[in-house]
Coordinates of C-alpha atoms and ligand atoms in Angstrom, one line a residue:
X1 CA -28.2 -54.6 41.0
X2 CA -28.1 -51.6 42.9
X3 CA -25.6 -49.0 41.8
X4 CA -23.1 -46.9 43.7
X5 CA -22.0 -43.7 43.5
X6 CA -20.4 -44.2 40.7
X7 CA -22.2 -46.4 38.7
X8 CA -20.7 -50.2 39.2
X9 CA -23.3 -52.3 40.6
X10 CA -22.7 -53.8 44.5
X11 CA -19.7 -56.0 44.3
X12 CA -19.0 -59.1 46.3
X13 CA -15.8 -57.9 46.6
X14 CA -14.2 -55.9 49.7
X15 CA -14.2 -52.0 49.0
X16 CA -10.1 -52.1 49.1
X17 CA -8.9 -55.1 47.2
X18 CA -7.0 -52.6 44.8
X19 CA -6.2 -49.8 47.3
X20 CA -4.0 -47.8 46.3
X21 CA -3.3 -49.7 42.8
X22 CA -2.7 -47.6 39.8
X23 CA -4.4 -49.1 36.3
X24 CA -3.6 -47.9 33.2
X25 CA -6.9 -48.8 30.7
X26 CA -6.5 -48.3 27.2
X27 CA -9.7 -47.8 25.5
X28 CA -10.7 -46.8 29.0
X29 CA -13.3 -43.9 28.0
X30 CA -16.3 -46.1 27.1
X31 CA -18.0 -49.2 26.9
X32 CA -16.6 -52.6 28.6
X33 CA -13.3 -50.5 29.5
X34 CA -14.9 -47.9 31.2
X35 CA -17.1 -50.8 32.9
X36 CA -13.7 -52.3 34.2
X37 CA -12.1 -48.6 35.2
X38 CA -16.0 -48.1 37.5
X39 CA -15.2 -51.6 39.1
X40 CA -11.3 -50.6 40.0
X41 CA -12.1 -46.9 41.3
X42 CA -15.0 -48.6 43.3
X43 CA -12.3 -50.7 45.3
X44 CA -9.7 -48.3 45.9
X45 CA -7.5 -48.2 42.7
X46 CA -6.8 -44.8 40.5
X47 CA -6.9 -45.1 36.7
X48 CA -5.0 -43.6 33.8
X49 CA -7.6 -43.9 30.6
X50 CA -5.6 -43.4 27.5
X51 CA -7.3 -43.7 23.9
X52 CA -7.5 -41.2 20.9
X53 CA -9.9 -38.5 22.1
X54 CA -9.3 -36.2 24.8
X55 CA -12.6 -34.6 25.7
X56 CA -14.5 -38.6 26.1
X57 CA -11.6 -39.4 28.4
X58 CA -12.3 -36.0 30.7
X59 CA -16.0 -37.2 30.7
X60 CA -15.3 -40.3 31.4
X61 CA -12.5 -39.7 34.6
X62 CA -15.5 -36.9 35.3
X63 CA -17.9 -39.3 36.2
X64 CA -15.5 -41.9 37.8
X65 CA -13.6 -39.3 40.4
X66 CA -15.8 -36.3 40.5
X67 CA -12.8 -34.7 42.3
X68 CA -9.9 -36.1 39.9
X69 CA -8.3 -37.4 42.4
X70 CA -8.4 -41.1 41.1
X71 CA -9.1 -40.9 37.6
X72 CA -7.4 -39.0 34.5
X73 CA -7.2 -39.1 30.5
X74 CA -4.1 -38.8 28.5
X75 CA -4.8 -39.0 24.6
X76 CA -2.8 -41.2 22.8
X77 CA -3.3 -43.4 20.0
X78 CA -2.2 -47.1 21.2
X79 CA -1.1 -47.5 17.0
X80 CA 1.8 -44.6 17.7
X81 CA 4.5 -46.0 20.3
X82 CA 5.9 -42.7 20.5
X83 CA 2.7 -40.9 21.5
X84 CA 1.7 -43.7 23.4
X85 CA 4.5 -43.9 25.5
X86 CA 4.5 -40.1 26.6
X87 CA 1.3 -40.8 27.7
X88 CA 2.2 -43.6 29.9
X89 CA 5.3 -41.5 31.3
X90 CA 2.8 -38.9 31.9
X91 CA 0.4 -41.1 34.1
X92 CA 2.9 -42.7 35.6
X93 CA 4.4 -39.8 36.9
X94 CA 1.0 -38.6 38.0
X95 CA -0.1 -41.3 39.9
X96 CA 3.9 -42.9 41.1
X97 CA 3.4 -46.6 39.5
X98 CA 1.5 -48.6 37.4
X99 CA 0.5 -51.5 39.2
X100 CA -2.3 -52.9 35.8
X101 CA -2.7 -52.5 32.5
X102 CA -5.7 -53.2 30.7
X103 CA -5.6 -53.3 27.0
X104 CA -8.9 -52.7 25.9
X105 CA -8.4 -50.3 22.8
X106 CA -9.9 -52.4 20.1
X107 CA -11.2 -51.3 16.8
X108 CA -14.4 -53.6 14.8
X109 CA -16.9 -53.2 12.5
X110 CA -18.6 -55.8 10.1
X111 CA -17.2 -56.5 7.0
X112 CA -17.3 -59.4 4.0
X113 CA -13.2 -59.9 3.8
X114 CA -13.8 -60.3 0.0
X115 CA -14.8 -56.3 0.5
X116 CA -12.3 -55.9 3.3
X117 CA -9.6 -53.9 2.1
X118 CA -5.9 -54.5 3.2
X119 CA -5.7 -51.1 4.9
X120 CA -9.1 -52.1 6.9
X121 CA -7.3 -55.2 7.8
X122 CA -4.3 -53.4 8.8
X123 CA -5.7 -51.1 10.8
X124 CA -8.0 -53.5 13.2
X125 CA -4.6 -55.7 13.7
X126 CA -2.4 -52.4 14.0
X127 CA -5.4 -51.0 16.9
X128 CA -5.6 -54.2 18.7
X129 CA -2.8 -56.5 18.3
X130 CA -0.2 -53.7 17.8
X131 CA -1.4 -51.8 20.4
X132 CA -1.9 -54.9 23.0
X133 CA 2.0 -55.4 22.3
X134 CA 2.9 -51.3 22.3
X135 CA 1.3 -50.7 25.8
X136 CA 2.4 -54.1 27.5
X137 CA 6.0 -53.8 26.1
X138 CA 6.0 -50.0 27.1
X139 CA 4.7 -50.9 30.8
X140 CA 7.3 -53.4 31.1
X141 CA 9.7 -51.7 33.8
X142 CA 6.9 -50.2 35.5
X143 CA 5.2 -53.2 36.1
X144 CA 8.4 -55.1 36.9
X145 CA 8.4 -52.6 39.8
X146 CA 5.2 -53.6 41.0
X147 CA 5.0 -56.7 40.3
X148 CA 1.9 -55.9 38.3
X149 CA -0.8 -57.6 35.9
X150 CA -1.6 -57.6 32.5
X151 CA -5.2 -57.9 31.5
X152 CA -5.9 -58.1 27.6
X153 CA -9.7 -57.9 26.4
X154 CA -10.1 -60.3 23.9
X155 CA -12.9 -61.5 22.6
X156 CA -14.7 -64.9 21.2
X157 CA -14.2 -64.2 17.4
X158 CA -10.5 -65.6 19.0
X159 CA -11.5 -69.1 18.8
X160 CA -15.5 -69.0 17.5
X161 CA -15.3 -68.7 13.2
X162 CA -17.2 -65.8 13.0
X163 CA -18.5 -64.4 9.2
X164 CA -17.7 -61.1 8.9
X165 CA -15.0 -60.6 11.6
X166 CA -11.9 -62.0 9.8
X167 CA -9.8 -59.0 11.2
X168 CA -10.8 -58.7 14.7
X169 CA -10.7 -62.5 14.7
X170 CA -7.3 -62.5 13.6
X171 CA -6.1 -59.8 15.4
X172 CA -7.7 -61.6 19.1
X173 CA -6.3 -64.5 18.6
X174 CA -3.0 -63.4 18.2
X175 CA -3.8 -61.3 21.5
X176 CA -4.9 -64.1 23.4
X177 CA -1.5 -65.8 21.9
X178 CA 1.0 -63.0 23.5
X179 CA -1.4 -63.4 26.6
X180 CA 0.6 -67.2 26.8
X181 CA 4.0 -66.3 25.5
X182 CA 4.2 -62.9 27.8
X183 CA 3.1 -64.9 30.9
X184 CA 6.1 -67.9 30.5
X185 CA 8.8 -64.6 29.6
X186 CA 7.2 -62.3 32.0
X187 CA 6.7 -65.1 34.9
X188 CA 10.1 -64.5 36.0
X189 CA 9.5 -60.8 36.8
X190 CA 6.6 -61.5 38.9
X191 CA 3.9 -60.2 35.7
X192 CA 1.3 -62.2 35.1
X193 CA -0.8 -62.0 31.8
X194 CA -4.2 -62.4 31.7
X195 CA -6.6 -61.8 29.2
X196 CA -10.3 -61.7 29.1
X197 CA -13.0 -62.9 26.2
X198 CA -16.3 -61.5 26.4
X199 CA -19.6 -62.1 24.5
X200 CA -21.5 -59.9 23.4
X201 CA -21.9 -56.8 26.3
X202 CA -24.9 -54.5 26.7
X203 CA -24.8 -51.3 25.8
X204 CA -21.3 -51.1 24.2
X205 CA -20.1 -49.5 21.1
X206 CA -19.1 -53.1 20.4
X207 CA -23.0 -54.2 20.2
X208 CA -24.1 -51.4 18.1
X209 CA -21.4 -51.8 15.3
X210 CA -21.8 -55.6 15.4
X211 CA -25.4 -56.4 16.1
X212 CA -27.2 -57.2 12.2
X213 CA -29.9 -54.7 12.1
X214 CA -32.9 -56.2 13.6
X215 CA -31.4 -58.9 15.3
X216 CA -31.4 -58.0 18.3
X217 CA -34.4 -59.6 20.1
X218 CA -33.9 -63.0 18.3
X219 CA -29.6 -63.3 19.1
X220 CA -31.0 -62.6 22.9
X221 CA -33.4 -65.1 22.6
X222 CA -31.3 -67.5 21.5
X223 CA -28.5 -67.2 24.0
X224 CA -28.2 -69.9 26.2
X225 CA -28.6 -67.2 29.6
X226 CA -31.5 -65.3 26.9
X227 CA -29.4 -62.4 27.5
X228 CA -25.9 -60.8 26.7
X229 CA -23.6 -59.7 29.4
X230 CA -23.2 -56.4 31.0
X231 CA -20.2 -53.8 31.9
X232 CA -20.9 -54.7 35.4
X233 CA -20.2 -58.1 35.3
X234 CA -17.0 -57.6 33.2
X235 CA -15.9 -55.2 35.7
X236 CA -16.2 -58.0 38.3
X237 CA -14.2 -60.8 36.3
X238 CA -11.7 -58.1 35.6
X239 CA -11.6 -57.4 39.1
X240 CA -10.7 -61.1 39.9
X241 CA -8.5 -61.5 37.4
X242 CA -6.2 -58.5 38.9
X243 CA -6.9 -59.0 42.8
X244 CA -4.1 -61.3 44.6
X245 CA -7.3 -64.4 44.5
X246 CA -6.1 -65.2 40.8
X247 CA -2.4 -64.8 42.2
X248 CA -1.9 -68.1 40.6
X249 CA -3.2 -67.6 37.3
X250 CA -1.5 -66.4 34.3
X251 CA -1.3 -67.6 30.6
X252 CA -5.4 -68.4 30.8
X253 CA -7.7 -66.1 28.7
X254 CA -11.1 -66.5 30.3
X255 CA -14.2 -66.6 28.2
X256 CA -16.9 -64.7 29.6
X257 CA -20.1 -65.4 27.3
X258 CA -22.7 -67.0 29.0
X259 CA -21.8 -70.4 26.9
X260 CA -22.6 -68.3 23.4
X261 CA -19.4 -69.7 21.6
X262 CA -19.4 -72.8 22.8
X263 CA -19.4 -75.3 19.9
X264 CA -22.5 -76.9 20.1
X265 CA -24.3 -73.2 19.9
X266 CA -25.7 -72.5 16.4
X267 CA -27.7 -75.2 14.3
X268 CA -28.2 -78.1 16.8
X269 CA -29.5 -75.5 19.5
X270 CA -31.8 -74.0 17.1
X271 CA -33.6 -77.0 16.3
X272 CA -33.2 -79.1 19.0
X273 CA -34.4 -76.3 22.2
X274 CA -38.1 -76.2 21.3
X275 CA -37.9 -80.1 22.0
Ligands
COA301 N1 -16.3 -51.5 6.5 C1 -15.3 -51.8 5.7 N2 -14.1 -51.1 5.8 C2 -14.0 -50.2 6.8 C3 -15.1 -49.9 7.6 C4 -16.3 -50.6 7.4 N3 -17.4 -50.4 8.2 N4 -14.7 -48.9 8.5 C5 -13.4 -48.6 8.2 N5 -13.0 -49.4 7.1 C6 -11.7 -49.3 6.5 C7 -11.6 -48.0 5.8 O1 -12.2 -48.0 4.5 C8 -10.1 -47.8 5.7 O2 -9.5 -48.6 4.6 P1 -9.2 -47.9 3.1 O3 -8.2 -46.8 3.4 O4 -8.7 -49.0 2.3 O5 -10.5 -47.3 2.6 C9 -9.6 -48.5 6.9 O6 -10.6 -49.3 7.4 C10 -9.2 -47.5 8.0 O7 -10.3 -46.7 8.2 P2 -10.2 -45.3 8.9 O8 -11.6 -44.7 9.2 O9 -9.2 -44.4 8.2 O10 -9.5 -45.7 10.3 P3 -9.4 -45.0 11.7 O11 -8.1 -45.3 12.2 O12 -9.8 -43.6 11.6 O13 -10.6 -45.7 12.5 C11 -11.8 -47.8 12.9 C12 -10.5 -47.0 13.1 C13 -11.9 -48.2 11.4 C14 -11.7 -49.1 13.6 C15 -13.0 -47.0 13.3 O14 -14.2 -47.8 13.0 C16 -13.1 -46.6 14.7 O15 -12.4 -45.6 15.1 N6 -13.8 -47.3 15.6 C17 -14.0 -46.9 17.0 C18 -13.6 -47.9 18.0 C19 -14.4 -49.2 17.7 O16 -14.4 -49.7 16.6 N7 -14.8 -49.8 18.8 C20 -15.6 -51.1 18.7 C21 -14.9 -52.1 19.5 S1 -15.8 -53.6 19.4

């Protein structure tokens, strides 16, 4: 694909489908966030980034808006409402609205749960789940206003037992579960909740903390597509999911994972493909 100025590959979709949209993005200085925040700046919107470290997010809005105009970082950690919500009065005020949010802060790495301990539990639910409900419930007015979109990142471990990721797993599903409940409360205020569920993205912080060491060729290999998905093509679903053509969905998590999780995956693949 051939990039633009900025990085996001050429879209199918018109330059100014979110013109003049603001987007919040939690988690928004790297990885399938910052994918998402390249696809929105590229047609037309501004975005807030918000996550724990201030210096990523000034590189990251760097690269998006050379001239700042439609990208900024506010440091907040998405666990501490207080914080949090400073830092959404703060963009808000910068950029007049918030038209999106994206929760994408999310916190993973691989671990047995029998040597998980109950503050590493906590703290993946407290990052993702707890944060997912801080950030929507503190953009609630705001995007009553605008009649705005929620767009939660989720991820397969959701629905797909996964060894290892008992705490993101948990902590997804219950995000893809406010994803329903927020869309039949929030319905009525013009909000619709959407929510996204990747597979496994190129590139990404995500990949390197998951990926078994010296897996890599073989899980690629043995993907249905024989290859993971990119921050590109993330940036594109999450641009349909937000632009006025999925006006009439809301409630619907949409897997994005090149068939990876589907059930059948796993042992019957494995020994039936070379067939
Ligand atoms: N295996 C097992 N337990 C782990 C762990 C690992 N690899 N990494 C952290 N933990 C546990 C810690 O031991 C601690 O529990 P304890 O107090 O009982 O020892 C608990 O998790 C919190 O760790 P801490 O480092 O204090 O948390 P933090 O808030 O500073 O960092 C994390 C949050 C743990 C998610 C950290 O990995 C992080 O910041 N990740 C960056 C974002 C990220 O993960 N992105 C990937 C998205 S897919």
């Amino acid at each position: 694909m051939t990039p633009d100025p900025i990085g996001a590959p050429m879209s199918i979709f018109k330059p100014d489908v979110l013109a003049g949209k603001v987007a919040v993005i939690t988690g928004g200085g790297s990885g399938i966030n910052l994918g998402i925040a390249k696809a929105f700046v590229a047609h037309g919107a501004s975005v807030a980034l918000i996550s724990r470290t201030q210096s990523k997010l000034d590189a990251a809005a760097a690269e998006l808006s050379p001239d700042g105009a439609h990208a900024r970082g506010w440091a907040a950690d998405v666990r501490d409402a207080d914080a949090l919500g400073a830092a959404l009065d703060a963009a808000a005020e910068h950029f007049g609205a918030i038209d999106i949010l994206v929760n994408g802060a999310a916190g993973n790495f691989l671990a047995p749960a029998a040597a998980l301990s109950p503050n590493g539990f906590k703290t993946v639910i407290e990052i993702d789940t707890v944060g997912t409900f801080n950030a929507t419930r503190l953009c609630f007015e705001r995007l009553k206003a605008s009649r705005g979109v929620v767009l939660n990142v989720s991820a397969t471990q959701a629905f797909m037992p996964t060894p290892l990721q008992v705490h993101p797993g948990a902590a997804k599903a219950a995000i893809d579960k406010l994803t329903q409940d927020l869309a039949l409360e929030w319905g009525a205020f013009g909000i619709r909740v959407v929510g996204i569920a990747p597979g496994g993205v190129e590139g990404t912080e995500g990949m390197k903390r998951l990926m078994p060491p010296g897996m890599e060729e073989k899980m690629r290999a043995a993907l249905p597509l024989g290859r993971f998905t990119t921050t590109e093509e993330i940036g594109e679903v999450a641009l349909f999911l937000v632009s006025p053509a999925a006006g009439y969905i809301t409630g619907t998590t949409l897997v994005v994972d090149g068939a990876s999780a589907m059930p059948i995956s796993g042992v019957f693949w494995q020994a039936t493909r070379a067939l």
